[in-house]
mmCIF file of C-alpha atoms and ligand atoms in Angstrom:
data_model
loop_
_atom_site.group_PDB
_atom_site.id
_atom_site.type_symbol
_atom_site.label_atom_id
_atom_site.label_comp_id
_atom_site.label_asym_id
_atom_site.label_seq_id
_atom_site.Cartn_x
_atom_site.Cartn_y
_atom_site.Cartn_z
ATOM 1 C CA MET A 1 93.573 125.486 97.199
ATOM 2 C CA LYS A 2 90.822 125.895 94.626
ATOM 3 C CA ILE A 3 88.288 123.110 95.253
ATOM 4 C CA ILE A 4 85.774 122.098 92.608
ATOM 5 C CA ILE A 5 83.200 119.564 93.781
ATOM 6 C CA VAL A 6 81.469 117.733 90.949
ATOM 7 C CA LYS A 7 78.796 115.075 90.772
ATOM 8 C CA ASP A 8 80.763 112.112 89.509
ATOM 9 C CA TYR A 9 83.795 110.738 87.670
ATOM 10 C CA GLU A 10 82.498 111.793 84.254
ATOM 11 C CA GLU A 11 82.031 115.399 85.331
ATOM 12 C CA ALA A 12 85.454 115.379 87.023
ATOM 13 C CA SER A 13 87.071 114.133 83.816
ATOM 14 C CA GLN A 14 85.269 116.734 81.676
ATOM 15 C CA LYS A 15 86.334 119.564 83.998
ATOM 16 C CA ALA A 16 89.927 118.314 84.130
ATOM 17 C CA CYS A 17 89.971 118.080 80.342
ATOM 18 C CA GLU A 18 88.896 121.731 80.032
ATOM 19 C CA ILE A 19 91.778 122.771 82.290
ATOM 20 C CA MET A 20 94.378 120.634 80.489
ATOM 21 C CA LEU A 21 93.246 121.867 77.063
ATOM 22 C CA GLU A 22 93.382 125.481 78.205
ATOM 23 C CA VAL A 23 97.075 125.011 79.057
ATOM 24 C CA VAL A 24 97.846 123.200 75.780
ATOM 25 C CA LYS A 25 96.032 125.823 73.668
ATOM 26 C CA ASN A 26 97.525 128.833 75.473
ATOM 27 C CA LYS A 27 101.041 127.382 75.383
ATOM 28 C CA PRO A 28 101.547 124.954 72.484
ATOM 29 C CA ASN A 29 105.033 124.096 73.771
ATOM 30 C CA ALA A 30 103.923 123.505 77.365
ATOM 31 C CA ASN A 31 105.529 120.931 79.634
ATOM 32 C CA LEU A 32 102.846 118.596 80.970
ATOM 33 C CA GLY A 33 103.365 116.536 84.110
ATOM 34 C CA LEU A 34 101.264 113.415 83.656
ATOM 35 C CA ALA A 35 99.887 110.727 85.950
ATOM 36 C CA THR A 36 98.753 107.119 85.688
ATOM 37 C CA GLY A 37 96.278 105.005 87.645
ATOM 38 C CA SER A 38 92.610 104.526 86.834
ATOM 39 C CA THR A 39 91.634 108.134 87.599
ATOM 40 C CA PRO A 40 93.011 109.878 84.481
ATOM 41 C CA VAL A 41 91.826 107.198 82.022
ATOM 42 C CA ARG A 42 88.626 109.041 81.030
ATOM 43 C CA LEU A 43 90.442 112.408 80.933
ATOM 44 C CA TYR A 44 92.987 110.941 78.496
ATOM 45 C CA GLU A 45 90.159 109.527 76.399
ATOM 46 C CA LEU A 46 88.578 112.985 76.234
ATOM 47 C CA MET A 47 91.927 114.521 75.226
ATOM 48 C CA ARG A 48 92.254 111.921 72.446
ATOM 49 C CA GLU A 49 88.717 112.648 71.270
ATOM 50 C CA ASP A 50 89.395 116.383 71.276
ATOM 51 C CA HIS A 51 92.597 115.892 69.287
ATOM 52 C CA LYS A 52 90.750 113.822 66.696
ATOM 53 C CA LYS A 53 87.755 116.130 66.468
ATOM 54 C CA ASN A 54 89.269 119.580 66.973
ATOM 55 C CA GLY A 55 92.886 119.009 65.984
ATOM 56 C CA THR A 56 94.425 120.343 69.205
ATOM 57 C CA SER A 57 98.112 119.752 68.561
ATOM 58 C CA TYR A 58 100.735 118.252 70.853
ATOM 59 C CA LYS A 59 103.588 118.392 68.359
ATOM 60 C CA ASP A 60 105.587 120.844 70.502
ATOM 61 C CA ILE A 61 104.374 119.571 73.875
ATOM 62 C CA LYS A 62 106.761 117.794 76.208
ATOM 63 C CA SER A 63 105.495 115.339 78.816
ATOM 64 C CA PHE A 64 107.000 114.124 82.061
ATOM 65 C CA ASN A 65 105.383 111.281 83.956
ATOM 66 C CA LEU A 66 105.387 111.010 87.702
ATOM 67 C CA ASP A 67 106.522 107.467 88.198
ATOM 68 C CA GLU A 68 107.211 103.946 86.996
ATOM 69 C CA TYR A 69 107.270 100.485 88.531
ATOM 70 C CA PHE A 70 110.721 99.185 89.379
ATOM 71 C CA GLY A 71 111.749 96.135 87.405
ATOM 72 C CA LEU A 72 109.275 96.382 84.520
ATOM 73 C CA GLU A 73 110.498 96.936 80.968
ATOM 74 C CA GLN A 74 108.810 99.786 79.057
ATOM 75 C CA SER A 75 107.167 97.165 76.844
ATOM 76 C CA HIS A 76 105.546 95.340 79.810
ATOM 77 C CA PRO A 77 101.738 95.766 79.514
ATOM 78 C CA GLN A 78 101.540 96.901 83.152
ATOM 79 C CA SER A 79 104.368 99.433 82.923
ATOM 80 C CA TYR A 80 103.361 103.065 83.174
ATOM 81 C CA HIS A 81 105.217 103.760 79.916
ATOM 82 C CA TYR A 82 102.964 101.239 78.179
ATOM 83 C CA PHE A 83 99.887 102.659 79.952
ATOM 84 C CA MET A 84 100.657 106.176 78.686
ATOM 85 C CA CYS A 85 101.205 105.043 75.096
ATOM 86 C CA LYS A 86 97.995 103.039 75.104
ATOM 87 C CA ASN A 87 95.782 105.577 76.878
ATOM 88 C CA LEU A 88 97.138 108.792 75.400
ATOM 89 C CA PHE A 89 100.291 109.123 73.308
ATOM 90 C CA ASN A 90 99.534 106.628 70.528
ATOM 91 C CA GLU A 91 96.586 108.697 69.370
ATOM 92 C CA LEU A 92 98.090 112.176 69.674
ATOM 93 C CA ASP A 93 100.564 113.923 67.366
ATOM 94 C CA ILE A 94 103.087 114.135 70.216
ATOM 95 C CA ASN A 95 106.729 113.586 69.272
ATOM 96 C CA MET A 96 107.788 110.468 71.194
ATOM 97 C CA ASN A 97 111.233 112.071 71.703
ATOM 98 C CA ASN A 98 109.426 114.624 73.875
ATOM 99 C CA VAL A 99 107.819 111.961 76.064
ATOM 100 C CA HIS A 100 109.520 111.192 79.356
ATOM 101 C CA VAL A 101 108.623 108.445 81.825
ATOM 102 C CA PRO A 102 111.194 107.538 84.488
ATOM 103 C CA LYS A 103 112.921 104.252 83.712
ATOM 104 C CA GLY A 104 112.245 101.494 86.210
ATOM 105 C CA ASN A 105 115.385 99.521 85.467
ATOM 106 C CA GLY A 106 119.080 99.922 84.726
ATOM 107 C CA ASN A 107 121.201 102.155 86.920
ATOM 108 C CA ILE A 108 118.479 103.666 89.117
ATOM 109 C CA ASP A 109 120.667 106.253 90.884
ATOM 110 C CA GLU A 110 121.788 107.572 87.514
ATOM 111 C CA GLU A 111 118.244 107.469 86.164
ATOM 112 C CA CYS A 112 116.911 109.451 89.160
ATOM 113 C CA ALA A 113 119.681 112.063 88.840
ATOM 114 C CA ASN A 114 118.982 112.419 85.102
ATOM 115 C CA TYR A 115 115.258 112.783 85.724
ATOM 116 C CA ASN A 116 115.843 115.507 88.325
ATOM 117 C CA GLN A 117 118.048 117.370 85.855
ATOM 118 C CA LEU A 118 115.424 116.982 83.141
ATOM 119 C CA LEU A 119 112.782 118.480 85.443
ATOM 120 C CA ALA A 120 115.105 121.327 86.430
ATOM 121 C CA ASP A 121 115.699 122.097 82.728
ATOM 122 C CA ASN A 122 112.006 121.809 81.797
ATOM 123 C CA PRO A 123 109.769 123.447 84.414
ATOM 124 C CA ILE A 124 106.342 121.826 84.415
ATOM 125 C CA ASP A 125 103.438 124.092 83.453
ATOM 126 C CA ILE A 126 100.737 121.808 84.802
ATOM 127 C CA GLN A 127 101.154 118.697 86.937
ATOM 128 C CA LEU A 128 98.247 116.279 86.860
ATOM 129 C CA LEU A 129 97.841 114.113 89.969
ATOM 130 C CA GLY A 130 95.627 111.371 91.298
ATOM 131 C CA ILE A 131 95.742 110.456 94.965
ATOM 132 C CA GLY A 132 96.309 107.098 96.619
ATOM 133 C CA SER A 133 93.805 105.922 99.235
ATOM 134 C CA ASN A 134 96.610 106.467 101.781
ATOM 135 C CA GLY A 135 97.221 110.013 100.524
ATOM 136 C CA HIS A 136 100.185 109.281 98.265
ATOM 137 C CA ILE A 137 100.932 111.433 95.236
ATOM 138 C CA GLY A 138 103.009 109.906 92.458
ATOM 139 C CA PHE A 139 104.422 106.984 94.398
ATOM 140 C CA ASN A 140 105.413 109.147 97.366
ATOM 141 C CA GLU A 141 104.126 106.987 100.173
ATOM 142 C CA PRO A 142 103.334 108.179 103.738
ATOM 143 C CA GLY A 143 106.571 109.168 105.474
ATOM 144 C CA THR A 144 108.247 110.570 102.339
ATOM 145 C CA PRO A 145 109.981 113.863 103.193
ATOM 146 C CA PHE A 146 108.516 116.964 101.563
ATOM 147 C CA ASP A 147 111.959 117.885 100.200
ATOM 148 C CA SER A 148 112.330 114.566 98.341
ATOM 149 C CA VAL A 149 113.267 114.510 94.648
ATOM 150 C CA THR A 150 113.115 111.597 92.177
ATOM 151 C CA HIS A 151 113.927 108.434 94.097
ATOM 152 C CA LYS A 152 113.376 104.705 94.433
ATOM 153 C CA VAL A 153 110.385 103.824 96.596
ATOM 154 C CA ASP A 154 109.220 100.808 98.593
ATOM 155 C CA LEU A 155 105.487 100.507 97.992
ATOM 156 C CA LYS A 156 103.155 100.107 100.964
ATOM 157 C CA GLN A 157 101.131 96.920 101.123
ATOM 158 C CA SER A 158 97.896 98.952 100.790
ATOM 159 C CA THR A 159 99.165 100.495 97.531
ATOM 160 C CA ILE A 160 100.122 97.079 96.161
ATOM 161 C CA GLU A 161 96.632 95.816 97.028
ATOM 162 C CA ASP A 162 94.912 98.900 95.526
ATOM 163 C CA ASN A 163 96.869 98.542 92.298
ATOM 164 C CA ALA A 164 96.272 94.770 92.074
ATOM 165 C CA ARG A 165 92.545 95.390 92.314
ATOM 166 C CA LEU A 166 92.467 97.404 89.090
ATOM 167 C CA PHE A 167 95.568 96.281 87.225
ATOM 168 C CA PHE A 168 97.780 93.160 87.014
ATOM 169 C CA ASN A 169 94.617 91.064 86.482
ATOM 170 C CA GLY A 170 94.089 91.120 90.227
ATOM 171 C CA LYS A 171 97.286 89.130 90.857
ATOM 172 C CA ILE A 172 98.875 90.723 93.883
ATOM 173 C CA GLU A 173 102.055 88.652 93.476
ATOM 174 C CA ASP A 174 102.645 90.280 90.071
ATOM 175 C CA VAL A 175 102.626 93.874 91.374
ATOM 176 C CA PRO A 176 106.190 95.164 91.803
ATOM 177 C CA THR A 177 107.023 96.057 95.394
ATOM 178 C CA GLN A 178 109.166 99.027 94.391
ATOM 179 C CA ALA A 179 108.913 101.981 92.039
ATOM 180 C CA VAL A 180 110.726 105.113 90.898
ATOM 181 C CA SER A 181 108.878 108.365 91.559
ATOM 182 C CA MET A 182 109.308 112.086 91.215
ATOM 183 C CA GLY A 183 109.660 113.417 94.758
ATOM 184 C CA ILE A 184 107.311 115.793 96.519
ATOM 185 C CA ALA A 185 109.706 118.712 95.951
ATOM 186 C CA ASN A 186 109.623 118.050 92.183
ATOM 187 C CA ILE A 187 105.814 118.071 92.245
ATOM 188 C CA MET A 188 105.737 121.287 94.280
ATOM 189 C CA GLN A 189 107.893 123.023 91.645
ATOM 190 C CA ALA A 190 105.184 122.682 88.968
ATOM 191 C CA LYS A 191 103.639 126.061 88.127
ATOM 192 C CA LYS A 192 100.133 124.638 88.438
ATOM 193 C CA VAL A 193 98.835 121.433 90.030
ATOM 194 C CA LEU A 194 95.585 119.699 89.043
ATOM 195 C CA LEU A 195 94.504 116.805 91.259
ATOM 196 C CA ILE A 196 91.487 114.581 90.578
ATOM 197 C CA ALA A 197 89.968 112.441 93.334
ATOM 198 C CA CYS A 198 86.894 110.295 92.797
ATOM 199 C CA GLY A 199 85.073 107.648 94.795
ATOM 200 C CA SER A 200 84.458 106.980 98.481
ATOM 201 C CA GLY A 201 87.795 105.131 98.760
ATOM 202 C CA LYS A 202 89.524 108.522 98.489
ATOM 203 C CA ALA A 203 87.365 110.371 101.057
ATOM 204 C CA THR A 204 89.712 109.953 104.040
ATOM 205 C CA ALA A 205 92.769 111.000 102.019
ATOM 206 C CA VAL A 206 90.888 113.997 100.580
ATOM 207 C CA LYS A 207 89.827 115.187 104.032
ATOM 208 C CA GLY A 208 93.399 114.868 105.317
ATOM 209 C CA MET A 209 94.819 116.682 102.294
ATOM 210 C CA ILE A 210 92.487 119.656 102.676
ATOM 211 C CA GLU A 211 91.368 119.987 106.292
ATOM 212 C CA ASP A 212 93.987 118.424 108.528
ATOM 213 C CA PRO A 213 97.391 119.873 109.418
ATOM 214 C CA LYS A 214 100.146 119.275 106.883
ATOM 215 C CA THR A 215 102.023 116.068 107.633
ATOM 216 C CA THR A 216 104.378 113.681 105.867
ATOM 217 C CA ASP A 217 101.978 110.929 107.025
ATOM 218 C CA LEU A 218 99.683 112.196 104.266
ATOM 219 C CA PRO A 219 101.922 113.232 101.352
ATOM 220 C CA ALA A 220 99.186 115.100 99.434
ATOM 221 C CA SER A 221 98.868 117.550 102.351
ATOM 222 C CA ALA A 222 102.122 119.128 101.080
ATOM 223 C CA LEU A 223 99.948 120.713 98.389
ATOM 224 C CA GLN A 224 98.478 123.058 101.040
ATOM 225 C CA ASP A 225 101.637 125.136 100.487
ATOM 226 C CA HIS A 226 101.402 125.296 96.686
ATOM 227 C CA SER A 227 100.160 128.632 95.327
ATOM 228 C CA ASP A 228 98.187 127.274 92.363
ATOM 229 C CA VAL A 229 96.402 124.002 93.102
ATOM 230 C CA THR A 230 93.033 122.972 91.678
ATOM 231 C CA LEU A 231 91.347 119.951 93.234
ATOM 232 C CA ILE A 232 88.528 118.307 91.315
ATOM 233 C CA ILE A 233 86.650 116.057 93.714
ATOM 234 C CA ASP A 234 83.463 114.108 93.154
ATOM 235 C CA GLU A 235 80.718 113.990 95.767
ATOM 236 C CA ALA A 236 81.764 110.570 97.095
ATOM 237 C CA ALA A 237 85.394 111.633 97.609
ATOM 238 C CA ALA A 238 84.222 114.914 99.188
ATOM 239 C CA SER A 239 81.818 113.171 101.584
ATOM 240 C CA LEU A 240 83.994 113.574 104.706
ATOM 241 C CA LEU A 241 84.750 117.290 104.194
ATOM 242 C CA THR A 242 83.274 119.369 106.983
ATOM 243 C CA LYS A 243 84.144 122.962 106.086
HETATM 244 C C1 GLP B 1 99.150 104.823 91.690
HETATM 245 C C2 GLP B 1 99.898 105.944 91.001
HETATM 246 C C3 GLP B 1 99.412 107.290 91.445
HETATM 247 C C4 GLP B 1 97.909 107.336 91.416
HETATM 248 C C5 GLP B 1 97.362 106.338 92.386
HETATM 249 C C6 GLP B 1 95.845 106.325 92.454
HETATM 250 O O1 GLP B 1 99.720 104.444 92.882
HETATM 251 N N1 GLP B 1 101.306 105.862 91.174
HETATM 252 O O2 GLP B 1 99.982 108.308 90.630
HETATM 253 O O3 GLP B 1 97.442 108.622 91.733
HETATM 254 O O4 GLP B 1 97.798 105.064 91.954
HETATM 255 O O5 GLP B 1 95.335 105.397 91.556
HETATM 256 P P1 GLP B 1 93.872 105.353 91.033
HETATM 257 O O6 GLP B 1 93.722 106.547 90.140
HETATM 258 O O7 GLP B 1 93.781 104.069 90.255
HETATM 259 O O8 GLP B 1 92.991 105.398 92.204
#
């Protein structure tokens, strides 16, 4: 694991942006694995600014998002599809036919099987990740097997509370209790993984991911076995690291 410790969220976002842009510039038809949550918001803003200022093109880029809430339409303001359009896609020259976010409704078994096939046909060049305070990646909650592929998930109460704090106008009863997520095996197949963790709320998960033995109790620890992982961690999230 390559670990980059930075001062704060801004520096983490700048560093992550450099890495994302390097992939996009070196491979204009790259497949990007993208994430939601509050962590990548500034990174996406920097990518939009770069596109506007420097003309970096996404016209041949394909994107594949990690997850989606179960039961929300794409047009719902709290859906991850909506989040991606608002925070990134609407201001890039990406072809919306090349944008993929798992669907959180309809025939879920069929949707999961289609998404797995899509990922098998389009190997991901770089997978961006955040990390849940309980160590989840995507919506792979503690206990998810490392060989899991795209599947329907029951969200842990702590994840529902974390996500109500920043989204859903704080209304916990509005947060869906289930989601559809790429599995850990899908994430591990990406050629490169870039994870950003900021803030003291992530410190325990970050320590477990890096320093403790690999365990399904902390899904992000699976990344210890990936050959090309970069972790960008701010000082607060790195505060419990001992080595
Ligand atoms: C959600 C997402 C994850 C994300 C996590 C952390 O649960 N499904 O992909 O990494 O939240 O969110 P935040 O970046 O807001 O801390």
